[in-house]
Short mmCIF file of C-alpha atoms in Angstrom, two decimals:
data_model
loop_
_atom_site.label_atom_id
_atom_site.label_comp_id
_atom_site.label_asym_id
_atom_site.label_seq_id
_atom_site.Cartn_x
_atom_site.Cartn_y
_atom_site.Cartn_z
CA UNK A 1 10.43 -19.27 -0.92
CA UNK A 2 8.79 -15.97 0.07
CA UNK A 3 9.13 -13.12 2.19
CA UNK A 4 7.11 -10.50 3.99
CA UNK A 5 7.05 -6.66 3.04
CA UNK A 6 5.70 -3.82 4.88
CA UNK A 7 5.02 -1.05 2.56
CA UNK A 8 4.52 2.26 4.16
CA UNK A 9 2.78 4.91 2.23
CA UNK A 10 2.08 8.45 3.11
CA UNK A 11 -0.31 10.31 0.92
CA UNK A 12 0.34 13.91 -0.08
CA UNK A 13 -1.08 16.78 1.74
CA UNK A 14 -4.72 17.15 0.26
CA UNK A 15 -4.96 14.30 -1.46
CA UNK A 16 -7.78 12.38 -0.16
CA UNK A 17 -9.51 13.18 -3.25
CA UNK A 18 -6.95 11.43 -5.53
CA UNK A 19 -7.05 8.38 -2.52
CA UNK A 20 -11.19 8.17 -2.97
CA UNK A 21 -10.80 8.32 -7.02
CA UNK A 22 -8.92 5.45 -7.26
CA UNK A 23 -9.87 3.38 -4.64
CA UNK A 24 -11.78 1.07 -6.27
CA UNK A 25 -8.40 0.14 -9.18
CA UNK A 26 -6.23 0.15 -6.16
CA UNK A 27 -8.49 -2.51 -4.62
CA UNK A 28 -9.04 -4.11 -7.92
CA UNK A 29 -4.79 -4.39 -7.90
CA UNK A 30 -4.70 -5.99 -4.61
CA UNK A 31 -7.46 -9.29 -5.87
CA UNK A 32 -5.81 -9.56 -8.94
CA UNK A 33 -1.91 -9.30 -7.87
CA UNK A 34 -3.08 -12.17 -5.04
CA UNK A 35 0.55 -10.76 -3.20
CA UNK A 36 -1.16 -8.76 -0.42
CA UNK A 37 -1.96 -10.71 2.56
CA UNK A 38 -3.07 -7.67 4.63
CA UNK A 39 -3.79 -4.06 4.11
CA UNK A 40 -5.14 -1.04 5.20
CA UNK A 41 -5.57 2.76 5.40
CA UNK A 42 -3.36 4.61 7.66
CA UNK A 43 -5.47 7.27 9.30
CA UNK A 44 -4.76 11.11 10.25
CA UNK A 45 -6.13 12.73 13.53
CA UNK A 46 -9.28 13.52 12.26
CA UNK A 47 -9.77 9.87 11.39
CA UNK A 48 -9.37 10.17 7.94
CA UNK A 49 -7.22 8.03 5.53
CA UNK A 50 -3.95 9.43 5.06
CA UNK A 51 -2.03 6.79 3.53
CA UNK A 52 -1.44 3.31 3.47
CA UNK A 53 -0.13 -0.05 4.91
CA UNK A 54 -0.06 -2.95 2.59
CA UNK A 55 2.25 -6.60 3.96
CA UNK A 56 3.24 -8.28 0.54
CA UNK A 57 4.19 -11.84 0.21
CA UNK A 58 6.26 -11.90 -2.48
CA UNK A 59 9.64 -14.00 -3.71
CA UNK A 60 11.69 -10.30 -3.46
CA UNK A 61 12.29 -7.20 -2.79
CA UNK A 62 12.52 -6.06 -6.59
CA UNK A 63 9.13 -8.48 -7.06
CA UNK A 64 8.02 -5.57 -3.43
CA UNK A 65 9.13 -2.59 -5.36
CA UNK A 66 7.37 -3.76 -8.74
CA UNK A 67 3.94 -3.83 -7.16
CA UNK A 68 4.44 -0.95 -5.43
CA UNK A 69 5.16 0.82 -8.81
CA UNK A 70 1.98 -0.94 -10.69
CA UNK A 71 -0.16 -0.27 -7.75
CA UNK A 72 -2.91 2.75 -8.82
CA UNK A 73 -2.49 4.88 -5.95
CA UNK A 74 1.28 5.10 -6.93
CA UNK A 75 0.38 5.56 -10.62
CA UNK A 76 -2.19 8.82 -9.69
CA UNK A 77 0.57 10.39 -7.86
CA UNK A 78 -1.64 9.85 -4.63
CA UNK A 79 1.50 9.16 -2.26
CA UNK A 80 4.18 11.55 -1.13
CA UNK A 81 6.91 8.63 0.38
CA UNK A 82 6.77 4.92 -0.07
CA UNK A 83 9.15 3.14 1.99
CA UNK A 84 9.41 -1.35 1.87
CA UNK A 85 10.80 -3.21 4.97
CA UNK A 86 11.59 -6.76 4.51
CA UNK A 87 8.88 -7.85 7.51
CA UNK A 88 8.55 -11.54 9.95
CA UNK A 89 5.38 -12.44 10.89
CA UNK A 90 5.23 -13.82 15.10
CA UNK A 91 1.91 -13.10 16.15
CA UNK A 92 -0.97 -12.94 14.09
#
């Protein structure tokens, strides 16, 4: 059996640099891991991205917090919290 997580990531002040040079290994992550059923950037007032929202189907929340740690954006130091909430799915 599974379960949902919402990870929450907020990017550091200035960073969108760091979020644009590793785009492309963080999205690499996400089709090889095959855990993420739906993600996104999460935008700042100016409409750019500012951080991230990423709902994991995984067997745990230790199997959550291990992606989170592998995932690129993590690794380049990109985010400045990270916060996983077990998630249910009722519309969608």
């Amino acid at each position: 059996m599974t379960m949902l997580v919402a990870l929450f990531a907020k990017d550091k002040s200035n960073a969108l640099q760091i979020r644009k040079d590793n785009r492309e290994a963080h999205l690499a992550y996400i089709e090889s891991t095959g855990v993420v059923s739906q993600a996104g950037p999460l935008l700042d007032e100016t409409g750019e991205m500012a951080g991230s929202l990423v709902i994991l189907d995984v067997a745990d929340m230790a199997a959550a917090q291990d992606w989170a740690d592998n995932d690129p954006y993590a690794k380049s130091g990109l985010f400045d919290s990270v916060e996983l909430v077990a998630w249910k799915k009722v519309i969608g």
